[in-house]
Amino acid sequence: MDAIRCIEAAKSVFAIEAKAVAGLAERLDNSFFEAVQQILESRGRVIVCGMGKSGIIGKKIAATLASTGTPSFFMHPGEAYHGDLGMVTSDDIFVAISNSGETDEVVKLIPFLRSNRNYLVALTGKPESTLARAAHSHLDVSVEEEACPLQLAPTSSTTAALAMGDALAVILMKARDFRPENFARFHPGGTLGRRLLSKVEDEMVTVNLPFVSVHAKVLEVIHIISCGGLGLAIIDFESGFGLVTDGDIRRGIELYSNTIFDKTAAELMSSDPSMVPVGTRVEDALLLMENRSITSLLVFQERSIVGVFKK
C-alpha cells in the first residue's frame, strides 16, 4: 500500500466512526434521561460490566465516572458470576455493555440483578436483544457498519459505546455542578491537583533562606545568592523586606559598570518584592507570578519571611 492509499484508508476509518458517533444523537431518547436520574438519586455506586472489547470500553467509562464525581468501578462479568457479585449492593446501578446484547457472561447476571433489585442500564446495538429487553434503561449504541473492512473487529461499535459513556459522565458532571476543584481532589498527583489543592507552604523552600544585610556589598550578595541556590537574596531592613535577584545583579553591572562592586544590597534591591501569606493556594501564587512575569515569591507569616516559593 502506498502513502496515498494508506492516508485515504485512514480517512475512511475516521469518517465511518464519526458517522457512528453522530448517529447516536438521533436515537437518544428518554431512557438516557431516566438513567441519569437514577444514577443521581442512587445512594450506591455505578458498576460497569462488559466482556472483551466492551469490557475495555467499560473500564474507561467507569474510570471517567469515578474521576468526575460518580463513584464507580468496573466488574468483569466472568469474575462477577464466580463470586464478585458479593460486592454489588441493592443501591448500586449496573451498567452492562454488549453490542449484540446476547453476550453469555453478561446475560447470565440478569437473574441476580433482578432479584437484587438493581437498576440496569444496557448499552447494546440490538434493541430487541435479551439484555436490552431486561434493562430498565436501554441506550442504543448501534452502528451501520464497523470500520473494520471485514466487519469483524469491534471498531465503530466500541467507539459509539465509549461516546455514550462519555455523554453520561459529562451530563452527570453538569447535574452535580462538578467544578475544577472537585476534579483536582481526585487527581492530586496531576498538574491541576497541585495548583488547586496545594498551598505555598507545601512546596516552598524553608531551609537556609538566603538572608543578607542591607549594608552588604555586592560580592557578599552574589555569594549569598550562589549559596542559597534560589537565584535571589532576601534583605531584611527596618521597614520591610527587599529582594536582590540574579537579574538585578546583571542590570546593576550594565548601569554601574565597574563601580558596582562599591554598591550595597540596599542600592540594588527591589524594596517592594512580591509576597504572599502562608495559606495561599499554589494556583493563586502561580497566577500572580504569571501576571508579574516573575519566578519567585516570598512567603510570609505574621511579620516574618518563612519561605520562598518558586515556579
CSV table of C-alpha atoms in Angstrom, one decimal:
chain,number,residue,atom,x,y,z
A,1,MET,CA,0.0,0.0,0.0
A,2,ASP,CA,1.4,3.4,-1.0
A,3,ALA,CA,1.2,6.6,1.1
A,4,ILE,CA,-1.9,8.0,-0.7
A,5,ARG,CA,-3.9,4.8,-0.3
A,6,CYS,CA,-2.8,4.5,3.3
A,7,ILE,CA,-3.9,8.0,4.2
A,8,GLU,CA,-7.2,7.6,2.3
A,9,ALA,CA,-7.9,4.4,4.1
A,10,ALA,CA,-7.3,6.1,7.5
A,11,LYS,CA,-9.6,8.9,6.5
A,12,SER,CA,-12.3,6.4,5.7
A,13,VAL,CA,-12.0,4.9,9.2
A,14,PHE,CA,-12.4,8.4,10.7
A,15,ALA,CA,-15.5,9.1,8.5
A,16,ILE,CA,-17.2,5.8,9.4
A,17,GLU,CA,-16.6,6.2,13.1
A,18,ALA,CA,-17.6,9.9,13.1
A,19,LYS,CA,-20.9,8.8,11.4
A,20,ALA,CA,-21.4,6.2,14.0
A,21,VAL,CA,-21.0,8.7,16.9
A,22,ALA,CA,-23.2,11.3,15.2
A,23,GLY,CA,-25.9,8.7,14.7
A,24,LEU,CA,-26.2,8.3,18.5
A,25,ALA,CA,-27.9,11.7,18.8
A,26,GLU,CA,-30.8,10.6,16.6
A,27,ARG,CA,-31.5,7.6,18.7
A,28,LEU,CA,-31.2,9.3,22.1
A,29,ASP,CA,-34.5,9.1,24.0
A,30,ASN,CA,-36.0,9.3,27.5
A,31,SER,CA,-34.1,6.2,28.6
A,32,PHE,CA,-30.9,8.3,28.7
A,33,PHE,CA,-32.7,10.9,31.0
A,34,GLU,CA,-34.0,8.1,33.2
A,35,ALA,CA,-30.6,6.5,33.5
A,36,VAL,CA,-29.1,9.9,34.5
A,37,GLN,CA,-31.9,10.5,37.1
A,38,GLN,CA,-31.4,7.0,38.6
A,39,ILE,CA,-27.7,7.5,39.0
A,40,LEU,CA,-28.1,10.9,40.6
A,41,GLU,CA,-30.7,9.6,43.0
A,42,SER,CA,-28.8,6.4,43.9
A,43,ARG,CA,-27.0,6.0,47.2
A,44,GLY,CA,-24.8,3.3,45.7
A,45,ARG,CA,-22.1,3.1,43.0
A,46,VAL,CA,-22.2,2.7,39.3
A,47,ILE,CA,-20.9,-0.8,38.4
A,48,VAL,CA,-19.9,-1.1,34.8
A,49,CYS,CA,-19.6,-4.5,33.2
A,50,GLY,CA,-18.6,-5.8,29.8
A,51,MET,CA,-16.8,-8.7,28.1
A,52,GLY,CA,-13.8,-8.5,25.7
A,53,LYS,CA,-13.5,-5.2,23.8
A,54,SER,CA,-16.7,-4.0,25.5
A,55,GLY,CA,-15.0,-4.7,28.8
A,56,ILE,CA,-12.1,-2.5,27.9
A,57,ILE,CA,-14.5,0.3,27.0
A,58,GLY,CA,-16.4,-0.3,30.3
A,59,LYS,CA,-13.2,0.2,32.2
A,60,LYS,CA,-12.6,3.5,30.6
A,61,ILE,CA,-16.3,4.6,31.3
A,62,ALA,CA,-16.0,3.5,34.9
A,63,ALA,CA,-12.7,5.4,35.3
A,64,THR,CA,-14.2,8.6,33.8
A,65,LEU,CA,-17.3,8.4,36.0
A,66,ALA,CA,-15.2,7.8,39.1
A,67,SER,CA,-12.9,10.8,38.4
A,68,THR,CA,-15.8,13.2,37.7
A,69,GLY,CA,-17.9,12.7,40.8
A,70,THR,CA,-19.8,9.5,40.3
A,71,PRO,CA,-18.5,6.6,42.4
A,72,SER,CA,-17.9,3.8,40.0
A,73,PHE,CA,-15.9,0.7,39.3
A,74,PHE,CA,-15.6,-2.0,36.6
A,75,MET,CA,-16.6,-5.6,37.2
A,76,HIS,CA,-15.6,-8.4,34.9
A,77,PRO,CA,-18.7,-10.5,34.1
A,78,GLY,CA,-16.8,-13.8,34.5
A,79,GLU,CA,-15.5,-12.9,37.9
A,80,ALA,CA,-18.9,-11.5,38.8
A,81,TYR,CA,-20.5,-14.8,38.1
A,82,HIS,CA,-17.9,-16.6,40.3
A,83,GLY,CA,-18.2,-14.5,43.5
A,84,ASP,CA,-17.7,-10.8,42.7
A,85,LEU,CA,-21.4,-10.2,42.8
A,86,GLY,CA,-21.0,-10.2,46.5
A,87,MET,CA,-19.7,-6.6,46.0
A,88,VAL,CA,-23.0,-5.5,44.5
A,89,THR,CA,-25.5,-3.9,46.8
A,90,SER,CA,-29.1,-3.2,46.0
A,91,ASP,CA,-28.4,0.5,45.9
A,92,ASP,CA,-25.9,0.1,43.0
A,93,ILE,CA,-26.7,1.0,39.4
A,94,PHE,CA,-25.5,-1.7,37.0
A,95,VAL,CA,-24.3,-0.7,33.5
A,96,ALA,CA,-23.9,-3.6,31.1
A,97,ILE,CA,-22.2,-3.2,27.7
A,98,SER,CA,-22.7,-5.7,24.9
A,99,ASN,CA,-23.0,-4.9,21.3
A,100,SER,CA,-25.0,-8.0,20.5
A,101,GLY,CA,-27.0,-7.8,23.7
A,102,GLU,CA,-26.5,-11.6,23.9
A,103,THR,CA,-23.0,-11.9,25.5
A,104,ASP,CA,-23.4,-15.1,27.6
A,105,GLU,CA,-21.3,-13.9,30.5
A,106,VAL,CA,-23.3,-10.7,30.8
A,107,VAL,CA,-26.8,-12.2,30.2
A,108,LYS,CA,-26.2,-14.7,33.0
A,109,LEU,CA,-26.1,-11.9,35.5
A,110,ILE,CA,-29.6,-10.7,34.8
A,111,PRO,CA,-31.4,-13.0,37.2
A,112,PHE,CA,-29.2,-11.9,40.1
A,113,LEU,CA,-29.6,-8.2,39.2
A,114,ARG,CA,-33.3,-8.6,39.0
A,115,SER,CA,-33.5,-10.4,42.4
A,116,ASN,CA,-31.1,-7.9,44.0
A,117,ARG,CA,-33.3,-5.1,42.7
A,118,ASN,CA,-30.5,-3.3,40.8
A,119,TYR,CA,-31.4,-0.7,38.2
A,120,LEU,CA,-30.0,-2.0,35.0
A,121,VAL,CA,-28.7,0.3,32.2
A,122,ALA,CA,-27.8,-1.6,29.0
A,123,LEU,CA,-25.7,-0.3,26.1
A,124,THR,CA,-26.3,-2.5,23.1
A,125,GLY,CA,-26.6,-2.3,19.4
A,126,LYS,CA,-29.7,-4.6,19.3
A,127,PRO,CA,-32.8,-3.1,21.0
A,128,GLU,CA,-34.6,-6.4,20.8
A,129,SER,CA,-31.8,-8.4,22.4
A,130,THR,CA,-32.1,-10.2,25.7
A,131,LEU,CA,-30.0,-7.6,27.6
A,132,ALA,CA,-31.9,-4.7,26.1
A,133,ARG,CA,-35.3,-6.1,27.0
A,134,ALA,CA,-34.2,-6.9,30.5
A,135,ALA,CA,-32.8,-3.4,31.1
A,136,HIS,CA,-34.7,-0.6,32.8
A,137,SER,CA,-32.9,1.9,30.5
A,138,HIS,CA,-31.6,0.8,27.1
A,139,LEU,CA,-29.1,3.1,25.4
A,140,ASP,CA,-29.0,2.3,21.7
A,141,VAL,CA,-25.4,2.3,20.5
A,142,SER,CA,-26.0,0.5,17.2
A,143,VAL,CA,-23.9,1.4,14.2
A,144,GLU,CA,-24.5,0.9,10.5
A,145,GLU,CA,-21.0,-0.6,9.9
A,146,GLU,CA,-17.8,-1.3,11.6
A,147,ALA,CA,-14.7,0.5,10.3
A,148,CYS,CA,-13.1,-2.9,10.1
A,149,PRO,CA,-13.2,-3.9,6.4
A,150,LEU,CA,-14.1,-7.5,7.3
A,151,GLN,CA,-16.9,-6.3,9.6
A,152,LEU,CA,-15.4,-8.4,12.4
A,153,ALA,CA,-13.3,-6.4,14.7
A,154,PRO,CA,-15.3,-4.1,17.0
A,155,THR,CA,-14.4,-0.6,15.9
A,156,SER,CA,-17.3,1.8,15.3
A,157,SER,CA,-19.4,-0.1,17.8
A,158,THR,CA,-16.8,0.3,20.6
A,159,THR,CA,-16.3,4.0,19.7
A,160,ALA,CA,-20.1,4.5,19.9
A,161,ALA,CA,-20.3,2.8,23.3
A,162,LEU,CA,-17.4,5.0,24.6
A,163,ALA,CA,-19.1,8.1,23.4
A,164,MET,CA,-22.3,7.2,25.1
A,165,GLY,CA,-20.4,6.6,28.3
A,166,ASP,CA,-18.7,10.0,28.0
A,167,ALA,CA,-22.1,11.6,27.5
A,168,LEU,CA,-23.4,10.0,30.7
A,169,ALA,CA,-20.3,11.2,32.6
A,170,VAL,CA,-20.5,14.8,31.3
A,171,ILE,CA,-24.2,15.2,32.0
A,172,LEU,CA,-23.7,13.8,35.5
A,173,MET,CA,-20.9,16.3,36.0
A,174,LYS,CA,-23.2,19.2,34.9
A,175,ALA,CA,-26.0,18.0,37.1
A,176,ARG,CA,-23.7,17.8,40.1
A,177,ASP,CA,-22.1,21.2,39.3
A,178,PHE,CA,-18.8,19.4,39.3
A,179,ARG,CA,-16.0,22.0,39.4
A,180,PRO,CA,-12.3,22.1,38.7
A,181,GLU,CA,-11.7,21.9,42.5
A,182,ASN,CA,-13.6,18.7,42.7
A,183,PHE,CA,-11.7,17.2,39.8
A,184,ALA,CA,-8.4,18.2,41.4
A,185,ARG,CA,-9.4,16.3,44.6
A,186,PHE,CA,-9.5,13.1,42.6
A,187,HIS,CA,-6.3,13.9,40.7
A,188,PRO,CA,-3.9,15.2,43.4
A,189,GLY,CA,-0.9,13.9,41.5
A,190,GLY,CA,-1.6,15.9,38.4
A,191,THR,CA,-0.8,19.5,37.5
A,192,LEU,CA,-4.4,20.6,38.2
A,193,GLY,CA,-4.3,18.9,41.6
A,194,ARG,CA,-1.1,20.6,42.5
A,195,ARG,CA,-2.4,24.0,41.5
A,196,LEU,CA,-5.8,23.8,43.2
A,197,LEU,CA,-5.2,21.7,46.3
A,198,SER,CA,-1.6,22.5,47.4
A,199,LYS,CA,-0.7,25.6,49.4
A,200,VAL,CA,2.5,27.5,49.0
A,201,GLU,CA,3.8,26.1,52.3
A,202,ASP,CA,3.6,22.6,50.9
A,203,GLU,CA,6.2,23.4,48.3
A,204,MET,CA,8.2,26.5,49.4
A,205,VAL,CA,11.8,26.4,50.4
A,206,THR,CA,12.3,26.9,54.1
A,207,VAL,CA,15.8,25.8,54.9
A,208,ASN,CA,18.9,28.0,54.7
A,209,LEU,CA,17.0,31.0,53.3
A,210,PRO,CA,19.4,33.5,51.7
A,211,PHE,CA,19.2,36.5,54.0
A,212,VAL,CA,21.7,39.2,53.7
A,213,SER,CA,22.3,42.5,55.4
A,214,VAL,CA,21.0,45.7,53.8
A,215,HIS,CA,24.6,47.1,54.1
A,216,ALA,CA,26.3,44.0,52.4
A,217,LYS,CA,28.5,44.8,49.4
A,218,VAL,CA,27.7,43.2,46.0
A,219,LEU,CA,30.3,40.5,46.3
A,220,GLU,CA,28.7,39.3,49.5
A,221,VAL,CA,25.3,39.4,47.9
A,222,ILE,CA,26.5,37.4,45.0
A,223,HIS,CA,28.0,34.8,47.4
A,224,ILE,CA,24.7,34.5,49.3
A,225,ILE,CA,22.7,34.1,46.1
A,226,SER,CA,25.1,31.3,45.0
A,227,CYS,CA,24.9,29.5,48.3
A,228,GLY,CA,21.1,29.8,48.5
A,229,GLY,CA,20.6,28.3,45.1
A,230,LEU,CA,17.4,30.2,44.6
A,231,GLY,CA,18.7,32.9,42.3
A,232,LEU,CA,18.0,35.6,44.9
A,233,ALA,CA,18.9,37.2,48.3
A,234,ILE,CA,16.5,38.4,50.8
A,235,ILE,CA,17.2,41.7,52.6
A,236,ASP,CA,15.5,42.3,56.0
A,237,PHE,CA,15.5,46.0,56.8
A,238,GLU,CA,13.8,48.2,59.3
A,239,SER,CA,10.6,49.0,57.3
A,240,GLY,CA,10.2,45.7,55.5
A,241,PHE,CA,11.9,43.3,53.1
A,242,GLY,CA,13.9,43.7,49.9
A,243,LEU,CA,15.0,41.3,47.2
A,244,VAL,CA,18.0,41.1,45.0
A,245,THR,CA,17.9,38.7,42.1
A,246,ASP,CA,20.4,37.5,39.5
A,247,GLY,CA,18.6,39.8,37.1
A,248,ASP,CA,19.2,42.8,39.5
A,249,ILE,CA,22.9,42.0,39.5
A,250,ARG,CA,23.1,41.9,35.7
A,251,ARG,CA,21.1,45.1,35.4
A,252,GLY,CA,23.4,46.7,38.0
A,253,ILE,CA,26.5,45.8,36.0
A,254,GLU,CA,25.0,47.4,32.9
A,255,LEU,CA,24.1,50.5,34.9
A,256,TYR,CA,27.2,50.9,37.2
A,257,SER,CA,29.9,49.0,35.3
A,258,ASN,CA,33.0,48.5,37.4
A,259,THR,CA,31.7,50.7,40.2
A,260,ILE,CA,29.0,48.1,41.0
A,261,PHE,CA,31.4,46.5,43.5
A,262,ASP,CA,31.1,49.6,45.7
A,263,LYS,CA,27.3,49.3,45.8
A,264,THR,CA,25.3,47.8,48.7
A,265,ALA,CA,22.3,45.5,48.7
A,266,ALA,CA,20.2,48.5,49.6
A,267,GLU,CA,21.1,50.2,46.3
A,268,LEU,CA,20.3,47.1,44.1
A,269,MET,CA,17.3,45.6,45.8
A,270,SER,CA,13.6,45.8,45.0
A,271,SER,CA,12.1,47.4,48.1
A,272,ASP,CA,8.6,46.1,47.3
A,273,PRO,CA,9.0,42.4,46.4
A,274,SER,CA,6.1,40.2,45.6
A,275,MET,CA,4.9,38.3,48.7
A,276,VAL,CA,2.1,36.0,49.7
A,277,PRO,CA,0.9,34.8,53.1
A,278,VAL,CA,1.1,31.3,54.3
A,279,GLY,CA,-2.1,29.5,53.2
A,280,THR,CA,-2.1,30.9,49.7
A,281,ARG,CA,-3.1,28.3,47.1
A,282,VAL,CA,-0.4,27.3,44.6
A,283,GLU,CA,-2.9,28.2,41.8
A,284,ASP,CA,-3.2,31.8,43.1
A,285,ALA,CA,0.6,32.1,43.6
A,286,LEU,CA,1.3,30.9,40.1
A,287,LEU,CA,-1.3,33.3,38.6
A,288,LEU,CA,0.4,36.2,40.5
A,289,MET,CA,3.8,35.1,39.2
A,290,GLU,CA,2.5,34.8,35.6
A,291,ASN,CA,0.8,38.2,35.8
A,292,ARG,CA,4.0,39.9,37.1
A,293,SER,CA,6.4,37.8,35.0
A,294,ILE,CA,8.4,36.7,38.0
A,295,THR,CA,9.7,33.3,39.1
A,296,SER,CA,9.8,33.6,42.8
A,297,LEU,CA,7.6,34.8,45.7
A,298,LEU,CA,8.4,35.5,49.3
A,299,VAL,CA,6.1,33.7,51.7
A,300,PHE,CA,5.4,35.5,55.0
A,301,GLN,CA,3.7,34.6,58.3
A,302,GLU,CA,2.8,37.5,60.6
A,303,ARG,CA,5.9,39.8,60.2
A,304,SER,CA,8.5,37.2,59.1
A,305,ILE,CA,9.6,35.6,55.9
A,306,VAL,CA,9.2,31.9,56.3
A,307,GLY,CA,9.9,30.6,52.8
A,308,VAL,CA,10.5,31.2,49.1
A,309,PHE,CA,8.0,29.7,46.5
A,310,LYS,CA,9.4,29.0,43.1
A,311,LYS,CA,7.7,28.1,39.8
